[in-house]
Amino acid sequence: MIRIASLILILLAGPLAAQDLTLPAGARQISDRTSPLDSYDLPTGPFADGSLPVRQIEGRVERLTWRVQSGSSTTLQLLAPLREQIVAQGYEVLFECEARSCGGFDFRFGTEVVPTPDMYVAIQDYRFLSATRGDDVLSLLVSRNPPSGYIQMIRVTPGSAEAPPPLVIEETVNQAGGLTSALEQNGHVILDDLHFRTGEITLGDGPFASLTEIADYLTANPGTRLALVGHTDDTGALDANISVSTGRAQAVRARLIEAHGVAADRLEARGIGYLAPLTSNASPEGRELNRRVEAVLLVN
């Protein structure tokens, strides 16, 4: 059986009530920026006439982001199940929009977004929702940069700097979705939790959940091999970038062999520098996304 993880987010809103928000299968929490006392400008309408209407809320502010393997899913397909869940839990949708009706560029840069690489927003491909339940407010922002999707949730509990009941994240086993499901469906997947020092080829200490999943997948599927392919942004000469991307792919291969017991003959490592970008290198966000290592499925 292929082990595929999904995350279930449990938001406890009071001593007698709990709400369960189930994220897409394979979601990985990227960041948690929680302030015990802060303010948040909750958008209440689209950007128009040179301004963005907001309601400023003070209290405990939780800023959370996730990355998912979205495949061919649209932003609406990412948002709709989350919207249904918060409505079922008693939230009233205050405002909802897609990129163009939100105000495009102006809305994107007029509202609060967790900095990259923890959150990515494509100017023409995002959706936003704000909702209230009593004094509590939350917003959801989703976007895509295929094959990845991004989810941001900001929740404010006003009136007190004391922590509400804790946010609990549980890992479960699911039969569909996740990193290895995306690998089978698309033939390749980004190993998006890996960390390298800037300009270096040494892989961080980890542990990295993506490598554990890859090793488990190879164990469960003995007729498969993988090519690990390194990618860079377009800073510098091509030869230098190919060297760096190859070195990083080789470092990932070595970690799978040495730490996870994968047979060496089931893994290849290559680097192609900046020749296959995910997006434009014209912005820091784009360059960050283009620096990556992918696993490519090879079936004997």
CSV table of C-alpha atoms in Angstrom, one decimal:
chain,number,residue,atom,x,y,z
A,1,MET,CA,0.0,0.0,0.0
A,2,ILE,CA,1.3,3.5,-0.8
A,3,ARG,CA,1.5,5.7,2.2
A,4,ILE,CA,0.1,9.1,1.4
A,5,ALA,CA,-0.3,11.8,4.1
A,6,SER,CA,-3.0,14.4,4.4
A,7,LEU,CA,-3.3,17.0,7.1
A,8,ILE,CA,-6.4,17.7,9.2
A,9,LEU,CA,-6.5,21.1,10.8
A,10,ILE,CA,-8.5,21.3,14.0
A,11,LEU,CA,-9.6,24.7,15.1
A,12,LEU,CA,-11.0,24.8,18.6
A,13,ALA,CA,-13.3,27.9,18.8
A,14,GLY,CA,-14.6,27.5,22.3
A,15,PRO,CA,-14.7,25.2,25.3
A,16,LEU,CA,-17.7,23.3,24.0
A,17,ALA,CA,-17.2,23.6,20.2
A,18,ALA,CA,-14.7,22.3,17.8
A,19,GLN,CA,-14.4,22.7,14.0
A,20,ASP,CA,-12.5,20.4,11.7
A,21,LEU,CA,-11.0,21.9,8.5
A,22,THR,CA,-9.7,19.2,6.2
A,23,LEU,CA,-7.1,20.4,3.8
A,24,PRO,CA,-6.4,18.8,0.4
A,25,ALA,CA,-4.6,15.5,0.6
A,26,GLY,CA,-0.9,16.0,0.6
A,27,ALA,CA,-1.0,19.5,2.1
A,28,ARG,CA,2.2,20.5,3.8
A,29,GLN,CA,2.2,23.3,6.4
A,30,ILE,CA,4.9,25.8,5.4
A,31,SER,CA,4.6,28.5,8.0
A,32,ASP,CA,2.9,29.5,11.3
A,33,ARG,CA,3.3,33.2,12.2
A,34,THR,CA,1.2,33.7,15.3
A,35,SER,CA,1.1,37.0,17.2
A,36,PRO,CA,-0.6,37.0,20.7
A,37,LEU,CA,-1.7,40.6,20.1
A,38,ASP,CA,-1.6,42.3,16.7
A,39,SER,CA,-3.9,43.9,14.2
A,40,TYR,CA,-5.2,42.7,10.8
A,41,ASP,CA,-6.9,44.6,8.0
A,42,LEU,CA,-9.6,42.2,6.8
A,43,PRO,CA,-10.7,43.0,3.2
A,44,THR,CA,-14.4,43.5,3.0
A,45,GLY,CA,-14.7,44.3,-0.7
A,46,PRO,CA,-12.7,44.6,-4.0
A,47,PHE,CA,-10.1,47.2,-4.7
A,48,ALA,CA,-11.9,50.1,-6.4
A,49,ASP,CA,-11.5,53.9,-6.8
A,50,GLY,CA,-8.0,53.7,-5.6
A,51,SER,CA,-8.5,52.0,-2.3
A,52,LEU,CA,-9.3,48.7,-0.6
A,53,PRO,CA,-12.1,48.6,1.9
A,54,VAL,CA,-11.0,46.9,5.1
A,55,ARG,CA,-12.1,46.3,8.7
A,56,GLN,CA,-9.2,46.5,11.2
A,57,ILE,CA,-9.4,43.8,13.8
A,58,GLU,CA,-7.2,43.6,16.9
A,59,GLY,CA,-6.5,40.4,18.9
A,60,ARG,CA,-4.6,37.2,18.5
A,61,VAL,CA,-3.6,36.8,14.9
A,62,GLU,CA,-2.7,33.5,13.3
A,63,ARG,CA,-1.1,33.5,9.9
A,64,LEU,CA,-0.8,30.0,8.4
A,65,THR,CA,0.3,28.8,5.0
A,66,TRP,CA,0.3,25.4,3.2
A,67,ARG,CA,1.6,24.1,-0.1
A,68,VAL,CA,-0.3,21.4,-1.9
A,69,GLN,CA,0.3,19.3,-5.1
A,70,SER,CA,-2.6,20.8,-7.1
A,71,GLY,CA,-2.1,19.0,-10.4
A,72,SER,CA,-4.7,20.3,-12.8
A,73,SER,CA,-7.0,21.6,-10.0
A,74,THR,CA,-8.2,25.2,-10.4
A,75,THR,CA,-8.1,27.8,-7.6
A,76,LEU,CA,-11.9,27.3,-7.2
A,77,GLN,CA,-11.4,23.6,-6.8
A,78,LEU,CA,-8.9,24.4,-4.0
A,79,LEU,CA,-11.1,27.0,-2.3
A,80,ALA,CA,-14.6,25.5,-2.6
A,81,PRO,CA,-14.2,22.5,-0.1
A,82,LEU,CA,-12.7,24.9,2.5
A,83,ARG,CA,-15.5,27.4,2.0
A,84,GLU,CA,-18.1,24.6,2.5
A,85,GLN,CA,-16.4,23.6,5.7
A,86,ILE,CA,-16.2,27.0,7.3
A,87,VAL,CA,-19.8,27.7,6.4
A,88,ALA,CA,-20.9,24.4,8.0
A,89,GLN,CA,-19.0,25.5,11.1
A,90,GLY,CA,-21.1,28.6,11.4
A,91,TYR,CA,-19.0,31.2,9.6
A,92,GLU,CA,-20.8,33.7,7.3
A,93,VAL,CA,-19.0,34.6,4.1
A,94,LEU,CA,-18.5,38.4,4.2
A,95,PHE,CA,-16.7,38.8,0.8
A,96,GLU,CA,-15.4,36.5,-1.9
A,97,CYS,CA,-13.7,37.2,-5.2
A,98,GLU,CA,-11.4,35.8,-7.9
A,99,ALA,CA,-8.4,37.6,-9.2
A,100,ARG,CA,-10.0,40.0,-11.7
A,101,SER,CA,-13.1,40.8,-9.6
A,102,CYS,CA,-10.9,41.3,-6.5
A,103,GLY,CA,-8.9,44.0,-8.3
A,104,GLY,CA,-6.0,42.0,-9.7
A,105,PHE,CA,-2.6,43.5,-8.9
A,106,ASP,CA,-4.0,46.3,-6.7
A,107,PHE,CA,-5.9,43.9,-4.4
A,108,ARG,CA,-2.9,41.4,-4.3
A,109,PHE,CA,-0.6,44.1,-3.1
A,110,GLY,CA,-3.2,45.9,-1.0
A,111,THR,CA,-4.0,43.0,1.3
A,112,GLU,CA,-1.7,41.1,3.7
A,113,VAL,CA,0.2,38.2,2.2
A,114,VAL,CA,2.8,36.0,4.0
A,115,PRO,CA,6.1,36.6,2.2
A,116,THR,CA,7.5,34.2,-0.3
A,117,PRO,CA,8.6,31.4,-0.4
A,118,ASP,CA,6.0,30.6,2.3
A,119,MET,CA,3.2,31.9,0.1
A,120,TYR,CA,2.9,32.5,-3.6
A,121,VAL,CA,0.2,34.5,-5.4
A,122,ALA,CA,-0.1,34.6,-9.2
A,123,ILE,CA,-1.6,38.0,-10.1
A,124,GLN,CA,-4.1,36.5,-12.5
A,125,ASP,CA,-4.9,33.3,-10.8
A,126,TYR,CA,-6.0,33.6,-7.1
A,127,ARG,CA,-9.1,33.6,-5.0
A,128,PHE,CA,-9.9,35.3,-1.7
A,129,LEU,CA,-12.6,34.9,0.9
A,130,SER,CA,-13.2,36.7,4.2
A,131,ALA,CA,-15.7,35.4,6.8
A,132,THR,CA,-17.0,36.2,10.3
A,133,ARG,CA,-18.5,34.2,13.1
A,134,GLY,CA,-19.4,36.4,16.0
A,135,ASP,CA,-16.3,38.3,16.9
A,136,ASP,CA,-13.9,35.9,15.2
A,137,VAL,CA,-12.8,36.6,11.6
A,138,LEU,CA,-10.8,34.7,9.1
A,139,SER,CA,-9.6,35.0,5.5
A,140,LEU,CA,-8.5,32.4,3.0
A,141,LEU,CA,-6.3,33.1,0.0
A,142,VAL,CA,-5.5,30.4,-2.6
A,143,SER,CA,-3.3,30.5,-5.7
A,144,ARG,CA,-1.4,28.2,-8.0
A,145,ASN,CA,1.9,27.8,-9.6
A,146,PRO,CA,1.5,24.3,-11.2
A,147,PRO,CA,2.2,21.7,-10.0
A,148,SER,CA,1.9,23.4,-6.6
A,149,GLY,CA,-1.0,25.2,-5.0
A,150,TYR,CA,-0.8,27.6,-2.1
A,151,ILE,CA,-3.2,28.2,0.8
A,152,GLN,CA,-3.1,31.1,3.3
A,153,MET,CA,-5.4,31.4,6.3
A,154,ILE,CA,-5.4,34.4,8.6
A,155,ARG,CA,-7.6,34.0,11.7
A,156,VAL,CA,-8.1,36.7,14.4
A,157,THR,CA,-9.5,36.1,17.8
A,158,PRO,CA,-10.3,39.6,19.1
A,159,GLY,CA,-10.5,41.0,22.6
A,160,SER,CA,-7.8,39.0,24.2
A,161,ALA,CA,-4.1,38.4,23.9
A,162,GLU,CA,-4.5,35.0,25.6
A,163,ALA,CA,-4.1,32.0,23.4
A,164,PRO,CA,-7.3,30.2,22.3
A,165,PRO,CA,-7.5,26.5,22.6
A,166,PRO,CA,-4.6,25.1,20.6
A,167,LEU,CA,-4.3,24.4,16.9
A,168,VAL,CA,-3.7,20.7,16.5
A,169,ILE,CA,-2.4,19.2,13.3
A,170,GLU,CA,-2.8,15.5,12.8
A,171,GLU,CA,-1.3,13.3,10.1
A,172,THR,CA,-3.5,10.6,8.7
A,173,VAL,CA,-3.1,7.9,6.0
A,174,ASN,CA,-5.2,8.4,2.9
A,175,GLN,CA,-5.7,6.2,-0.2
A,176,ALA,CA,-5.5,9.0,-2.7
A,177,GLY,CA,-3.6,12.3,-3.1
A,178,GLY,CA,-0.3,13.4,-1.7
A,179,LEU,CA,3.2,13.6,-3.1
A,180,THR,CA,3.5,10.1,-4.5
A,181,SER,CA,0.0,10.2,-5.9
A,182,ALA,CA,1.0,13.3,-7.8
A,183,LEU,CA,4.2,11.5,-8.9
A,184,GLU,CA,2.2,8.7,-10.4
A,185,GLN,CA,-0.4,11.0,-12.0
A,186,ASN,CA,2.0,13.6,-13.5
A,187,GLY,CA,5.2,11.6,-13.9
A,188,HIS,CA,7.1,14.1,-11.8
A,189,VAL,CA,6.9,15.9,-8.5
A,190,ILE,CA,8.7,18.8,-6.8
A,191,LEU,CA,10.4,17.9,-3.5
A,192,ASP,CA,9.4,21.1,-2.0
A,193,ASP,CA,10.6,20.7,1.6
A,194,LEU,CA,14.3,20.4,0.7
A,195,HIS,CA,16.7,23.1,1.9
A,196,PHE,CA,20.0,24.1,0.5
A,197,ARG,CA,22.2,27.0,1.6
A,198,THR,CA,22.2,29.8,-1.0
A,199,GLY,CA,24.7,29.0,-3.7
A,200,GLU,CA,25.7,25.7,-2.2
A,201,ILE,CA,25.0,22.1,-3.0
A,202,THR,CA,25.0,20.7,0.5
A,203,LEU,CA,21.6,19.4,1.5
A,204,GLY,CA,20.3,20.5,4.9
A,205,ASP,CA,20.2,18.1,7.9
A,206,GLY,CA,16.4,17.4,7.6
A,207,PRO,CA,14.6,15.2,8.2
A,208,PHE,CA,12.7,15.8,5.0
A,209,ALA,CA,9.2,14.2,4.8
A,210,SER,CA,9.3,14.1,1.0
A,211,LEU,CA,12.4,11.8,1.0
A,212,THR,CA,10.7,9.4,3.4
A,213,GLU,CA,7.7,9.3,1.1
A,214,ILE,CA,9.8,8.7,-1.9
A,215,ALA,CA,11.8,5.9,-0.2
A,216,ASP,CA,8.5,4.3,0.9
A,217,TYR,CA,7.1,4.5,-2.6
A,218,LEU,CA,10.2,2.8,-4.1
A,219,THR,CA,10.0,0.1,-1.5
A,220,ALA,CA,6.4,-0.6,-2.3
A,221,ASN,CA,7.0,-0.4,-6.1
A,222,PRO,CA,10.1,-2.4,-7.0
A,223,GLY,CA,9.6,-2.0,-10.7
A,224,THR,CA,10.2,1.7,-10.7
A,225,ARG,CA,13.2,4.0,-10.7
A,226,LEU,CA,13.6,7.8,-10.3
A,227,ALA,CA,15.6,10.5,-11.9
A,228,LEU,CA,16.4,13.4,-9.5
A,229,VAL,CA,16.6,16.6,-11.6
A,230,GLY,CA,18.0,19.8,-10.2
A,231,HIS,CA,16.9,23.3,-11.4
A,232,THR,CA,18.1,26.8,-10.8
A,233,ASP,CA,17.1,30.4,-11.6
A,234,ASP,CA,18.8,32.2,-14.4
A,235,THR,CA,21.4,34.1,-12.3
A,236,GLY,CA,24.9,33.4,-13.7
A,237,ALA,CA,26.2,31.4,-16.6
A,238,LEU,CA,24.5,28.2,-17.8
A,239,ASP,CA,27.5,26.0,-17.2
A,240,ALA,CA,27.7,27.2,-13.6
A,241,ASN,CA,24.0,26.6,-13.0
A,242,ILE,CA,24.1,23.2,-14.5
A,243,SER,CA,27.0,22.3,-12.1
A,244,VAL,CA,25.0,23.6,-9.1
A,245,SER,CA,21.8,21.9,-10.1
A,246,THR,CA,23.6,18.6,-10.7
A,247,GLY,CA,25.4,18.8,-7.4
A,248,ARG,CA,22.1,19.3,-5.6
A,249,ALA,CA,20.4,16.4,-7.4
A,250,GLN,CA,23.4,14.3,-6.4
A,251,ALA,CA,23.1,15.4,-2.8
A,252,VAL,CA,19.5,14.3,-2.7
A,253,ARG,CA,20.4,10.9,-4.3
A,254,ALA,CA,23.1,10.4,-1.7
A,255,ARG,CA,20.7,11.1,1.1
A,256,LEU,CA,18.2,8.6,-0.2
A,257,ILE,CA,20.9,5.9,-0.5
A,258,GLU,CA,22.6,6.6,2.8
A,259,ALA,CA,19.8,7.6,5.1
A,260,HIS,CA,16.8,5.7,3.6
A,261,GLY,CA,18.4,2.6,2.2
A,262,VAL,CA,17.4,3.1,-1.4
A,263,ALA,CA,19.4,1.0,-3.9
A,264,ALA,CA,21.8,3.2,-5.9
A,265,ASP,CA,20.8,1.6,-9.2
A,266,ARG,CA,17.2,2.9,-8.8
A,267,LEU,CA,18.2,6.6,-8.7
A,268,GLU,CA,19.7,8.9,-11.3
A,269,ALA,CA,20.8,12.5,-10.7
A,270,ARG,CA,21.0,15.2,-13.4
A,271,GLY,CA,21.0,19.0,-13.4
A,272,ILE,CA,19.7,21.2,-16.2
A,273,GLY,CA,20.3,24.6,-14.7
A,274,TYR,CA,17.8,27.3,-15.8
A,275,LEU,CA,16.5,25.5,-18.9
A,276,ALA,CA,13.1,24.4,-17.5
A,277,PRO,CA,11.7,27.2,-15.3
A,278,LEU,CA,8.3,26.9,-13.6
A,279,THR,CA,7.7,30.6,-14.0
A,280,SER,CA,9.4,33.9,-15.0
A,281,ASN,CA,12.8,34.7,-13.4
A,282,ALA,CA,11.9,38.4,-13.5
A,283,SER,CA,10.9,38.6,-9.8
A,284,PRO,CA,12.5,37.3,-6.5
A,285,GLU,CA,9.4,35.1,-6.1
A,286,GLY,CA,9.8,33.5,-9.5
A,287,ARG,CA,13.5,32.8,-9.0
A,288,GLU,CA,12.7,31.2,-5.6
A,289,LEU,CA,10.2,28.9,-7.2
A,290,ASN,CA,12.5,28.0,-10.1
A,291,ARG,CA,15.2,26.8,-7.6
A,292,ARG,CA,14.1,23.2,-6.9
A,293,VAL,CA,14.8,19.5,-7.2
A,294,GLU,CA,12.2,17.3,-8.9
A,295,ALA,CA,11.7,13.5,-8.9
A,296,VAL,CA,10.8,12.1,-12.3
A,297,LEU,CA,9.2,8.6,-12.4
A,298,LEU,CA,11.0,6.0,-14.6
A,299,VAL,CA,9.1,2.8,-15.2
A,300,ASN,CA,11.1,-0.2,-16.4
